[in-house]
XYZ file of C-alpha atoms in Angstrom:
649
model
C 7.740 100.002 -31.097
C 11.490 100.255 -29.931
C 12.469 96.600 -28.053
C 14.189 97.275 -24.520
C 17.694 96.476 -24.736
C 18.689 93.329 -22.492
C 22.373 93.144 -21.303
C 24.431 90.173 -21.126
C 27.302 89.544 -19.033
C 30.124 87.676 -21.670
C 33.474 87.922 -19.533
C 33.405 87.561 -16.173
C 37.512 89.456 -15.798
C 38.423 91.237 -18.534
C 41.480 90.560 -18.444
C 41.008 87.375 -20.151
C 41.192 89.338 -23.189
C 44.684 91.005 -23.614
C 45.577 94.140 -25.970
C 45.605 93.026 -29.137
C 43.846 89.925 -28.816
C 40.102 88.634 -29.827
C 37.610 85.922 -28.436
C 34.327 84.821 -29.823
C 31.756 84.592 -26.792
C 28.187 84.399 -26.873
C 25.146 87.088 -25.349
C 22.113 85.701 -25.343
C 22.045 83.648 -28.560
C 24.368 85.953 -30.309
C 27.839 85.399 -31.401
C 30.372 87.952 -30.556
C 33.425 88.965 -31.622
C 35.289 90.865 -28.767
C 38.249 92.639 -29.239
C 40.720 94.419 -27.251
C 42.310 96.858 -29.428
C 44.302 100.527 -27.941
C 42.908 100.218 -24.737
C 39.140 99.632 -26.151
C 36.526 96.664 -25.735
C 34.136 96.202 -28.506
C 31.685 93.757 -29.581
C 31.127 93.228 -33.453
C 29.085 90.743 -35.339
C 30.930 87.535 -34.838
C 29.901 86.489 -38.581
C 32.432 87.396 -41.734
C 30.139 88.334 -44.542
C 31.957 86.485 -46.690
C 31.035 83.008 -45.765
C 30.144 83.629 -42.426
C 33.721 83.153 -41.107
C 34.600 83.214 -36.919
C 36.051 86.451 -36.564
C 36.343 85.717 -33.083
C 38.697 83.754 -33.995
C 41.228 85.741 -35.844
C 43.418 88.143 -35.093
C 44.215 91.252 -35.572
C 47.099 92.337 -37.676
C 48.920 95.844 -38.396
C 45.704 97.327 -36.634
C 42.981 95.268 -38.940
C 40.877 92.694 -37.720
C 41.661 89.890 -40.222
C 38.879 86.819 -40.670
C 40.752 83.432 -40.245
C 38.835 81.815 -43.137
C 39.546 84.251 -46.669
C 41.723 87.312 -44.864
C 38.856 90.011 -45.485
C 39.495 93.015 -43.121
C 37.443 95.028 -40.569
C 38.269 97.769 -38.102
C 38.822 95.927 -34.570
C 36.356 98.825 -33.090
C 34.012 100.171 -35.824
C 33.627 97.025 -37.610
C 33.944 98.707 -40.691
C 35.728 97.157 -44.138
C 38.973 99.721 -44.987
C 38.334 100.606 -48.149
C 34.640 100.096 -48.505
C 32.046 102.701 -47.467
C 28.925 100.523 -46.875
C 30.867 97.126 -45.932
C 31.900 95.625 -42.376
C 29.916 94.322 -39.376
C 27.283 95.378 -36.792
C 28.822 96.616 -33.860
C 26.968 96.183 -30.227
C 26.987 98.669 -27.613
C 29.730 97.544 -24.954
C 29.886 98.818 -21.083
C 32.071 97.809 -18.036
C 31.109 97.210 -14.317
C 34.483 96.423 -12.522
C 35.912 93.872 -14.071
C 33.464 92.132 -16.061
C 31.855 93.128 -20.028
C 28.565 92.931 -20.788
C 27.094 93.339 -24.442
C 23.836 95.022 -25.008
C 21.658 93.565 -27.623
C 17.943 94.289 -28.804
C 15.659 92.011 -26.382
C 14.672 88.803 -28.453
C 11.647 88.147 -30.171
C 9.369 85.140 -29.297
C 10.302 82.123 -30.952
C 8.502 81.259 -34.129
C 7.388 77.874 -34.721
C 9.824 76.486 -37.495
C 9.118 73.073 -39.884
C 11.060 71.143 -37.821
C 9.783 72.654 -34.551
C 6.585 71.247 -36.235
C 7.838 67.774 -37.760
C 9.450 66.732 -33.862
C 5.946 67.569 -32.278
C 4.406 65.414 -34.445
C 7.004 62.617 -34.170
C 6.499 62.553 -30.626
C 2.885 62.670 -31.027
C 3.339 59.653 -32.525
C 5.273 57.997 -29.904
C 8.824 58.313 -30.842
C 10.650 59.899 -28.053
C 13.964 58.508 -27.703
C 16.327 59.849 -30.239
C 20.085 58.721 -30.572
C 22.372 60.587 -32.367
C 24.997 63.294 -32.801
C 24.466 66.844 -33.136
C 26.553 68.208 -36.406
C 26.654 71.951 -38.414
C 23.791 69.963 -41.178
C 21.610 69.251 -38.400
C 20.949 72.144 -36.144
C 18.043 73.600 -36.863
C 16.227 70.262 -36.485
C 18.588 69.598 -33.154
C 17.408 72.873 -31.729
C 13.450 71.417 -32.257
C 14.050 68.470 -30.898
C 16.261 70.494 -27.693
C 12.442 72.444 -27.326
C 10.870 68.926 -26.634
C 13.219 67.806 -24.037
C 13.165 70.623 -22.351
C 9.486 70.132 -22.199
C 9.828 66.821 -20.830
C 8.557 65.295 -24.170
C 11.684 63.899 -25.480
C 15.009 62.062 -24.373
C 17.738 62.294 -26.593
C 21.270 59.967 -26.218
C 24.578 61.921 -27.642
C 26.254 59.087 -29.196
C 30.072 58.698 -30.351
C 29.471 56.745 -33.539
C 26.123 57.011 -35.595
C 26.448 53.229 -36.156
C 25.443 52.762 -32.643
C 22.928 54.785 -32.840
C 21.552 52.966 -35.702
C 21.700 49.643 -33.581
C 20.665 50.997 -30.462
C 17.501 51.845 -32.212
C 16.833 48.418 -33.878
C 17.610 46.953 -30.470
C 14.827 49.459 -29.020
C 12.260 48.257 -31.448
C 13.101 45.005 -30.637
C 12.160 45.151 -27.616
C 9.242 46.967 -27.623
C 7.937 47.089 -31.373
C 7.820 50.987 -31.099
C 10.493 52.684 -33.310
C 13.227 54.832 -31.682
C 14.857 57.367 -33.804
C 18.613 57.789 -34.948
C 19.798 61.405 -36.024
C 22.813 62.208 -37.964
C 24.354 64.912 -39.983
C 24.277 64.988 -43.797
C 27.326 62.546 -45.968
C 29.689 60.587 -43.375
C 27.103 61.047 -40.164
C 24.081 59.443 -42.398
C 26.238 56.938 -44.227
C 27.642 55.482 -41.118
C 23.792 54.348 -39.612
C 23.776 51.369 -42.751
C 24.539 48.784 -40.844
C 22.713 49.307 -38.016
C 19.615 50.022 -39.880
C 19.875 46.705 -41.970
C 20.063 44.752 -38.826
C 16.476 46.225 -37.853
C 15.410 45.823 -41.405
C 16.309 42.258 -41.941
C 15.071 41.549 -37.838
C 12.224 43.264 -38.757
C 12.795 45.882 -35.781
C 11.034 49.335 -36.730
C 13.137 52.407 -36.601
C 12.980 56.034 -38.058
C 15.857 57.699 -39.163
C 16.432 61.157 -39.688
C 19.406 62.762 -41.182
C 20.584 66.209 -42.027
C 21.198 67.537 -45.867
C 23.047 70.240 -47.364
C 21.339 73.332 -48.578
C 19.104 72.689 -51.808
C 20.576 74.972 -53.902
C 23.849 73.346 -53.753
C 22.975 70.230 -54.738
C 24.940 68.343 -57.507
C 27.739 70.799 -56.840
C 29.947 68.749 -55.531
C 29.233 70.535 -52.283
C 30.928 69.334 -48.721
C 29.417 66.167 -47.264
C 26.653 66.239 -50.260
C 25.516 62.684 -50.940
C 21.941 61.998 -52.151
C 20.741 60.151 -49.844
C 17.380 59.505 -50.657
C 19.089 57.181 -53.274
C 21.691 56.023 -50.752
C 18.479 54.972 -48.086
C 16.581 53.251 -51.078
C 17.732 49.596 -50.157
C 17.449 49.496 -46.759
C 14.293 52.227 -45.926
C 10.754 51.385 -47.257
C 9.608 54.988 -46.236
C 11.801 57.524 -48.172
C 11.452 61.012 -48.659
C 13.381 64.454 -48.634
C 11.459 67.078 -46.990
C 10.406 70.374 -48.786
C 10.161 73.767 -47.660
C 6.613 72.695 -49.333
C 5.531 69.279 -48.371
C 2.925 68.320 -45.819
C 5.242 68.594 -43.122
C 3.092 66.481 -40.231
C 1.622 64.103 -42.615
C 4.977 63.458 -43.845
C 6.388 62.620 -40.353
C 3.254 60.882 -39.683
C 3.273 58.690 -42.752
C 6.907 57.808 -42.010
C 6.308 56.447 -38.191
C 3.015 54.765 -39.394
C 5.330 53.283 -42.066
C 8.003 51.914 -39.428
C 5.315 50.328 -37.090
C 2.959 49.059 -39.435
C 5.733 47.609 -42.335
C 8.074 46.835 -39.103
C 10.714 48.440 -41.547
C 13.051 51.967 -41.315
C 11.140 54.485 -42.566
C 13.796 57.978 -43.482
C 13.735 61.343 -43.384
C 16.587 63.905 -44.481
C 16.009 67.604 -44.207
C 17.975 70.074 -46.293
C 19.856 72.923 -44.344
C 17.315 75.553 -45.090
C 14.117 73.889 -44.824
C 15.085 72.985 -40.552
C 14.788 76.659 -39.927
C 12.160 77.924 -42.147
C 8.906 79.508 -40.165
C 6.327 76.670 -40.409
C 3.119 77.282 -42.580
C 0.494 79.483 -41.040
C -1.896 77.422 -39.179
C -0.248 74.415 -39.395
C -0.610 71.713 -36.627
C 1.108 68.695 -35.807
C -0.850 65.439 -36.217
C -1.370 62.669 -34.422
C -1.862 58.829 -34.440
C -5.317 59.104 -33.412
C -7.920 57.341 -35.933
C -4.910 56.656 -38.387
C -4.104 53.506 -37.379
C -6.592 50.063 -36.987
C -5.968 47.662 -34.436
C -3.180 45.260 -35.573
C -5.179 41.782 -34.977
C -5.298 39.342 -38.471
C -7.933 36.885 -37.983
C -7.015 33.517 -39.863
C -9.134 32.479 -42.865
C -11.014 29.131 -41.566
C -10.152 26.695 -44.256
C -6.829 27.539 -42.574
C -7.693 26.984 -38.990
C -9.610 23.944 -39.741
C -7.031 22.496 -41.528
C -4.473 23.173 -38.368
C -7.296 21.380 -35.760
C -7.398 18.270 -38.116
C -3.686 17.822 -37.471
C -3.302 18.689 -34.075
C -6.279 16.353 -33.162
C -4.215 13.417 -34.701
C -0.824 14.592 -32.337
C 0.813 12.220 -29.589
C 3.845 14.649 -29.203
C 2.954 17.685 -30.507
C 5.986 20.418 -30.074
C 6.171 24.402 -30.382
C 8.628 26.225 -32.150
C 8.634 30.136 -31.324
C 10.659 32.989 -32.988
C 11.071 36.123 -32.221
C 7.706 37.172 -34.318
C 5.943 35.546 -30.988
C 7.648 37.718 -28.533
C 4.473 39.963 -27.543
C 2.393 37.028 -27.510
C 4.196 34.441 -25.562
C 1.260 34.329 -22.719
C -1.021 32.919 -25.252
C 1.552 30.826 -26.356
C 2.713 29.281 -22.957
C -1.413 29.461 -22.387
C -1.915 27.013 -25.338
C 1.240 24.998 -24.759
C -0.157 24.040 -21.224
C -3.287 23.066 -22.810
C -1.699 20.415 -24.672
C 1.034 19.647 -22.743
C 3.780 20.706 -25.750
C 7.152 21.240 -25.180
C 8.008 24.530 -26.129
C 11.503 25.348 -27.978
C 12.857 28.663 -29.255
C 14.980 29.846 -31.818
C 18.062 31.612 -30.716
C 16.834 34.963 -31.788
C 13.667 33.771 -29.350
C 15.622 32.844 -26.522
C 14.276 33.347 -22.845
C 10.342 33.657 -24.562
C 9.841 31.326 -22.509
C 11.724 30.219 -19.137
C 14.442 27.475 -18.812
C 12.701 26.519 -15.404
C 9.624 26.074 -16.824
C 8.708 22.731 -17.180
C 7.531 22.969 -20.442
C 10.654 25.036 -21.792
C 13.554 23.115 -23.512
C 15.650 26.384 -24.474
C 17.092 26.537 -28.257
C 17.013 25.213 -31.183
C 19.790 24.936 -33.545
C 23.285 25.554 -33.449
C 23.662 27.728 -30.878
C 21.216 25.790 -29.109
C 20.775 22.907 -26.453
C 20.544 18.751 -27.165
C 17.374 18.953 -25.127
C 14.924 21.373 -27.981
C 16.940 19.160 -30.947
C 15.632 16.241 -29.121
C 12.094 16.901 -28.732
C 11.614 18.206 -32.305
C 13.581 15.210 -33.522
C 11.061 12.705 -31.442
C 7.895 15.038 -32.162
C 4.645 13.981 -34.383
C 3.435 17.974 -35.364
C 5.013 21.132 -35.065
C 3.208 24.236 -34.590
C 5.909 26.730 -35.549
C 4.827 30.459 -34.090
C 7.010 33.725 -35.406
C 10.276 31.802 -36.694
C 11.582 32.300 -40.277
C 13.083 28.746 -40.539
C 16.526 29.899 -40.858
C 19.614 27.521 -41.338
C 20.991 28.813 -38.151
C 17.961 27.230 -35.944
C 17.666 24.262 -39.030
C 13.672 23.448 -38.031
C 13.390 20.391 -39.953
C 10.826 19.761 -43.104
C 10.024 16.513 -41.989
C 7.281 16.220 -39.647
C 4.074 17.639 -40.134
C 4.341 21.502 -39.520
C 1.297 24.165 -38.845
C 3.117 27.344 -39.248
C 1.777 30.715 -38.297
C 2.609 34.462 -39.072
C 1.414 37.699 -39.727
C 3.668 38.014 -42.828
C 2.014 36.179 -45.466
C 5.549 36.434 -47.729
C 6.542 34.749 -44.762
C 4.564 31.470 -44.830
C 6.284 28.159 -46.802
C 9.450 30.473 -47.542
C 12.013 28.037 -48.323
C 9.472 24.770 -48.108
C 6.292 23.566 -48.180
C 4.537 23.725 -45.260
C 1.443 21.473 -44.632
C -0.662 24.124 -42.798
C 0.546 27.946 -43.471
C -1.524 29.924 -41.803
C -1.728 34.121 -41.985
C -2.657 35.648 -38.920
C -1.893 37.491 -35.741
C -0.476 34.753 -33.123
C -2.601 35.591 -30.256
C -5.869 36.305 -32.051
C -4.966 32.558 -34.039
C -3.913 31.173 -30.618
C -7.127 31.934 -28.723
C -9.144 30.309 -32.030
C -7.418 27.399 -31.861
C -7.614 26.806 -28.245
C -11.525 27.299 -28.665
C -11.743 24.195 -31.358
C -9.233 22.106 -29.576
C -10.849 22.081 -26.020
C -11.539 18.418 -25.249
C -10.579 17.031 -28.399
C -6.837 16.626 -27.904
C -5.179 13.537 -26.975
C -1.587 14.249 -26.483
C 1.487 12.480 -24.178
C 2.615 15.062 -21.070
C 5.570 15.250 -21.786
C 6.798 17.124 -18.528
C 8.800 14.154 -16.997
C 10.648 13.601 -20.420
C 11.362 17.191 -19.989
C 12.723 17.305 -16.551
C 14.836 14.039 -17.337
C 16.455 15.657 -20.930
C 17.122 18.813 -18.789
C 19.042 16.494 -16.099
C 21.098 14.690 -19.103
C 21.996 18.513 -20.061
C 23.134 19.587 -16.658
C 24.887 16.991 -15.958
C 27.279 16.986 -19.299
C 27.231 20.936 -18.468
C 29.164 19.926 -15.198
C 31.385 17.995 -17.337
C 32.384 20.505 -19.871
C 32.601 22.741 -16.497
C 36.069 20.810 -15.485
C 37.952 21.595 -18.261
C 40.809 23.373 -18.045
C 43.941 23.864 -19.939
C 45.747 26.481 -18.262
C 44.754 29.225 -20.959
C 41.908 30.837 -19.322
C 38.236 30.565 -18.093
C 35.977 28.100 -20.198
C 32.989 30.328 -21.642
C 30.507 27.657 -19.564
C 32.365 28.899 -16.300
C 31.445 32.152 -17.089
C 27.716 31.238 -17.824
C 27.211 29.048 -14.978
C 28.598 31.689 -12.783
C 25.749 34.030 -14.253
C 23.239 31.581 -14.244
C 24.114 32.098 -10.218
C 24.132 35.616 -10.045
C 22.924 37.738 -13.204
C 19.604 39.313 -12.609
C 16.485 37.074 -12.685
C 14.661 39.367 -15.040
C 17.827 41.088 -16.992
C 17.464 42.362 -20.731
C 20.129 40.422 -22.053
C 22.111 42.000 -25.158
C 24.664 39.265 -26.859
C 27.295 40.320 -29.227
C 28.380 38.203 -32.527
C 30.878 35.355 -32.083
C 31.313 32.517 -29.634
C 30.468 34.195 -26.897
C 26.914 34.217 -28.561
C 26.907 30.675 -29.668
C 27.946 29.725 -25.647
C 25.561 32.026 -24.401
C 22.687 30.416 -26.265
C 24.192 27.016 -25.050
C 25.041 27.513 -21.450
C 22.762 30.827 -20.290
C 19.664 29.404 -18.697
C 16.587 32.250 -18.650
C 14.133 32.774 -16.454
C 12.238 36.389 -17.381
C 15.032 37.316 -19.302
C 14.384 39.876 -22.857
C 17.097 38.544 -25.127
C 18.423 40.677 -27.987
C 20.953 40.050 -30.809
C 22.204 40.660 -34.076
C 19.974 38.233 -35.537
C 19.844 37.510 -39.714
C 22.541 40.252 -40.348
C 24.786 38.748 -37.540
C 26.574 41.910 -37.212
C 29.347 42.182 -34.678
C 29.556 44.889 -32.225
C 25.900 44.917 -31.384
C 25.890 44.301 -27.676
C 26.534 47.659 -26.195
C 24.870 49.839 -28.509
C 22.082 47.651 -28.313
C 22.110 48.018 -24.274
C 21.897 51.752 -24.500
C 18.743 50.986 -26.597
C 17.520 48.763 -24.008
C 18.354 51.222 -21.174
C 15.652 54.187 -23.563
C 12.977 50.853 -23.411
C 13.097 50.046 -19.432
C 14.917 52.851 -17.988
C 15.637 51.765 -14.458
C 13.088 49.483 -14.014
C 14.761 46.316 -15.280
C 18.737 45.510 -15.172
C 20.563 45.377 -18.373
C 23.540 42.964 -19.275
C 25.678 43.295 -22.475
C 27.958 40.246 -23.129
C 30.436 40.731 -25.646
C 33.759 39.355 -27.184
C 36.859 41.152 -27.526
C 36.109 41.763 -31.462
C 33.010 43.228 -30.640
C 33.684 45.060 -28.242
C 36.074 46.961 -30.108
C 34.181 47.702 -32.245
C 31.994 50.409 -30.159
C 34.346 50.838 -27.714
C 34.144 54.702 -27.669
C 30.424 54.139 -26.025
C 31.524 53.359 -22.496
C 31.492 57.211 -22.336
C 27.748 57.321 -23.467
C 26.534 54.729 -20.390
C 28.909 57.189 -18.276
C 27.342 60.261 -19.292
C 23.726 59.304 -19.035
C 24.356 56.971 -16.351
C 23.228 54.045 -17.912
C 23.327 51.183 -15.249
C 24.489 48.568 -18.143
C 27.053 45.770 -17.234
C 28.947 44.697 -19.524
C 30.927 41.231 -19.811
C 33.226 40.917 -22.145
C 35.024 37.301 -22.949
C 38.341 38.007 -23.232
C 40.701 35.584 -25.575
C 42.722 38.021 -27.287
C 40.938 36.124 -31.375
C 38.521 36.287 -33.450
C 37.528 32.480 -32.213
C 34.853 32.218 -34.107
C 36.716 32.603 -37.332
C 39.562 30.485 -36.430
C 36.821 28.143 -36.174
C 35.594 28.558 -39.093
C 38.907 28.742 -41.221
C 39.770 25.422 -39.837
C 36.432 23.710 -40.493
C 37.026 24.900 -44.061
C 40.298 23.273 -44.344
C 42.338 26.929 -44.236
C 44.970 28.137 -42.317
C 44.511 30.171 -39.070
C 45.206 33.665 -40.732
C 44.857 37.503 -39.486
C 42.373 36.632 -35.996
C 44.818 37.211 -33.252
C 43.682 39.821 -31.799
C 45.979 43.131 -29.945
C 43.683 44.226 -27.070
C 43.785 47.124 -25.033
C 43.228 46.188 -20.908
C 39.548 46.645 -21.434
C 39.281 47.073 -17.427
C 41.981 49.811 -17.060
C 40.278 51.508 -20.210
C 36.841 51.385 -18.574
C 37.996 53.290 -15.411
C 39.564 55.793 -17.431
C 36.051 56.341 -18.678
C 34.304 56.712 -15.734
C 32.697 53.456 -14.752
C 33.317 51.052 -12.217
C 35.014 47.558 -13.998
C 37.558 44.699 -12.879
C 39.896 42.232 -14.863
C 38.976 38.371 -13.942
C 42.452 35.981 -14.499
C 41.250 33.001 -12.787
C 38.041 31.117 -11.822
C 38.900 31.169 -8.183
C 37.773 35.157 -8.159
C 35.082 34.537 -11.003
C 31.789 34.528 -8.642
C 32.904 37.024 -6.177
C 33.702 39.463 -8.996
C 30.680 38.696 -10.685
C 28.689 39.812 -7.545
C 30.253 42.988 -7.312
C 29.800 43.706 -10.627
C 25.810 43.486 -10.486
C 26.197 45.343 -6.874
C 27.196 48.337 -8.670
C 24.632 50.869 -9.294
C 26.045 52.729 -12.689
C 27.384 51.238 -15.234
C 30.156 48.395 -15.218
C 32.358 45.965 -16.943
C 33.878 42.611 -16.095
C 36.633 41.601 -18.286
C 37.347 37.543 -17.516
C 40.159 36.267 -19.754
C 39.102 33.206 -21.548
C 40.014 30.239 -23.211
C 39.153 30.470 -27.137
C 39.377 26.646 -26.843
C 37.013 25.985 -24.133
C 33.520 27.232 -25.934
């Protein structure tokens, strides 16, 4: 059956195109190589068959067409090789209607479903439908899949400029949501630069799936361009590794690595050679789904354990809560239970805002980064009942008072000390036990008007500190009193690494914040590409504040252009003080000299407009508020750079 021939219109005025000249253009999905050549138009095949070379992109010399890549030759018309009777390229029939060329080409068949066509369905399937990443030549056959679902309203996808944020602002997603978000990259440099970002889920137990492009099979261990085996280059930091095979079980593969990321709360990774992206999927194969392959995620204590936690609470005066991040989807059984007791409730600065400021149980965070009032109550406490924390230095939970703690990571449990009652289980389901045994058999202090009285201490050396000035800046708790004023009631709140985190955990008082950090890999830069993974979570539905320092910043500074493009309605505060405080800080605490952390900045404001977005430079504190305001009255995105006192933290 002879296919209808479908014309496509490829220069609008042909005189675009002088004698003598070529251009690569494109009809339908077809590349073209147009020439111009003794008064003629012609379309040949725009591919060399050498290596595929641009013709369209050569030139033509002493009247050959020459390919820009190796110099092999072709009749500017004809197509054909001089010299050779069989060689050259497939010419297309050409015609002209006034001024414009169209190209006629063979109508297209139907599109075949592909393995990756049938990997993405199954991804989404799954749940994972926000992608970020770049497109690159490794990666296009599973780009053009994924291109299929969007259009179908099945997928979003976020064009990055660096992989590495892509890589955070998927660990932020999970985060947030304990669903994994996916990162794509290229083969070599594009896969290579996600590391960091996916050992900051890893280690914050975030879940993420990453998926990266290979080069063809049958160049492996040449030596060929961008090849690095990266199955062996994932193995640290993925617990769900494999390369996928023109063979494999294509769906269950994609299945078992997104059960692997949710379940594990781990990266799981995928890398797909060159040829297998494109290859016609197996006959009758179907994408699965997460239907019946996954139980319900609720770990019921063993009762030795929960007895053993009643015994002690029943003895309690002053019992307090401790909850990390591992509490954040359960923190209305928590707050439920606290009540019931009357225990203050502290968090640890990856758990910040789990529970409100304003609530008159809350007593904000614990540690170093923390507030006198949560040090206080877990210094004066008589049982802790630690939910979802890891007992890191950082928040420094002490081992000496009696201490229930629970998680649903047994490895987890009594990790750097003995704890008197570990218990493994789900919070909530552990919780809503414990509640049951306790009713009526607790006799504990209210501690509410200690609460109210340590939070009135607080404020009041807050207003203190708020004084200062030396002439060199804002203080960082003017700038967090000013958004304890005016930032939105129930922001997602992305902090960077530095003393602008340690301030914000200080001074920033939450109501129905989401809080998210760089929290046990501590890596800098995380604020903005971690807002652009907030953004995928909430869409418009909840603001989103990134506050950064200069360092950080910098370091992801190309991404302003990403909240542009997709109209991300981030703001973004950035803490101006031209160092890497936080270091000086620590050189001098370590008895060094103050070496390499000045900082040479950019005006981060004047650089934002360039970008697109709306943003302002704050000098003084006299303009602080009023700026402030208009930066949340924006509706896009927007930055507010306030220069700041690296003294004043």
């Amino acid at each position: 059956m002879n296919k209808k021939t479908v014309w496509h219109k490829v220069l609008d005025d042909k005189t675009e195109l002088p004698e003598g000249r070529v251009m690569t253009v494109t009809a339908g999905h077809k590349g073209i190589c147009l020439t111009h050549f003794e008064g003629k138009y012609s379309a040949l095949d725009n591919q060399c068959p050498h290596q595929k070379g641009p013709l369209g992109e050569g030139s033509i010399e002493d009247g050959v067409l020459r390919c820009p890549w190796h110099g092999w030759d072709f009749h500017p018309c004809t197509g054909k090789a001089p010299g050779f009777d069989d060689g050259g390229v497939p010419t297309y029939q050409l015609k002209e209607e006034g001024s414009a060329i169209y190209v006629g080409l063979e109508e297209e068949d139907d599109h075949e479903q592909t393995i990756s066509d049938l990997m993405v369905e199954t991804m989404v399937n799954w749940g994972v439908t926000k992608v970020f990443g770049m497109v690159g030549h490794s990666n296009l056959g599973f780009a053009d899949a994924m291109r299929r679902q969007e259009e179908k309203g099945n997928l979003n996808f976020y064009g990055i400029r660096h992989e590495g944020a892509a890589a955070f602002a998927c660990s932020a997603y999970g985060k947030l949501t304990g669903k994994p978000a996916a990162c794509f990259t290229i083969a070599g440099p594009g896969a290579t630069n996600l590391y960091t970002g996916l050992w900051d889920a890893k280690v914050d137990r975030a879940p993420v799936l990453a998926l990266t492009g290979q080069v063809a099979t049958q160049v492996v261990g040449t030596g060929n361009f961008q090849e690095v085996d990266l199955v062996r280059a994932f193995d640290t930091v993925a617990e769900f590794n494999q390369r996928v095979q023109t063979n494999s079980k294509h769906a269950e593969l994609m299945g078992l690595a997104v059960k692997h990321a949710i379940l594990k709360r781990d990266v799981s990774h995928l890398t797909f050679p060159d040829e297998v992206q494109e290859t016609a999927a197996p006959a009758n194969a179907a994408p699965s789904t997460s239907e019946g392959r996954m139980a319900p995620q609720q770990i019921l204590p063993p009762e030795e354990s929960i007895d053993a936690a009643v015994a002690l609470l029943k003895k309690a005066k002053r019992p307090v809560i401790i909850v990390g991040h591992g509490a954040r989807f359960h923190m209305d059984q928590v707050i439920e239970f606290a009540e019931s007791c009357h225990a203050p409730v502290l968090t640890t600065f990856k758990g910040k805002g789990l529970i409100g400021d304003h609530h008159e149980l809350g007593c904000g965070v614990l540690g170093r980064s923390g507030t006198p009032i949560a040090s206080w109550f877990m210094n004066e406490c008589d049982a802790l009942l630690v939910l979802g924390a890891s007992f890191s230095n950082h928040t420094g939970i002490t081992d000496h008072k009696p201490t229930i703690q629970v998680d649903f990571d047994a490895l987890a449990l009594s990790k750097f000390h003995k704890i008197d009652v570990p218990v493994w289980g789900e919070i909530s389901a552990t919780l809503k036990i414990l509640k049951k045994e306790l009713a009526g058999k607790m006799n504990t202090l209210d501690q509410r008007d200690e609460i109210a009285e340590r939070w009135k201490i607080w404020k009041a050396e807050k207003a203190k500190r708020l004084k200062e000035d030396h002439g060199h800046g804002l203080s960082s708790v003017a700038v967090f009193e000013a958004m304890n004023k005016l930032a939105p009631k129930d922001a997602v709140m992305c902090v960077d690494v530095g003393n602008n985190a340690y301030s914000f955990g200080r001074y920033f008082e939450t109501e129905k914040h989401d809080f998210l950090m760089s929290g046990y890999l501590g890596s800098i830069g995380f604020a903005v590409p971690a807002s652009m993974g907030a953004f995928a979570a909430v869409g418009d539905s909840r603001p989103i504040v990134a506050v950064a320092g200069d360092g950080g910043f910098c370091q992801y500074l190309a991404e302003i252009t990403t909240l542009v493009k997709y109209n991300m309605p981030v703001k973004v505060i950035i803490l101006n003080n031209h160092e890497l405080g936080k270091i000086s800080k620590e050189q001098r605490a370590g008895e060094f000299d103050v070496w390499q952390t000045n900082l040479s900045n950019p005006n981060f404001s004047e650089y934002t407009k360039s970008c697109g977005a709306w943003s302002k430079r704050v000098t003084n504190k006299e303009e602080l508020e009023s700026s402030m305001t208009e930066l949340f009255q924006q509706s896009g995105p927007g930055l507010l750079e306030i220069m700041t006192d690296v003294n004043l933290i």
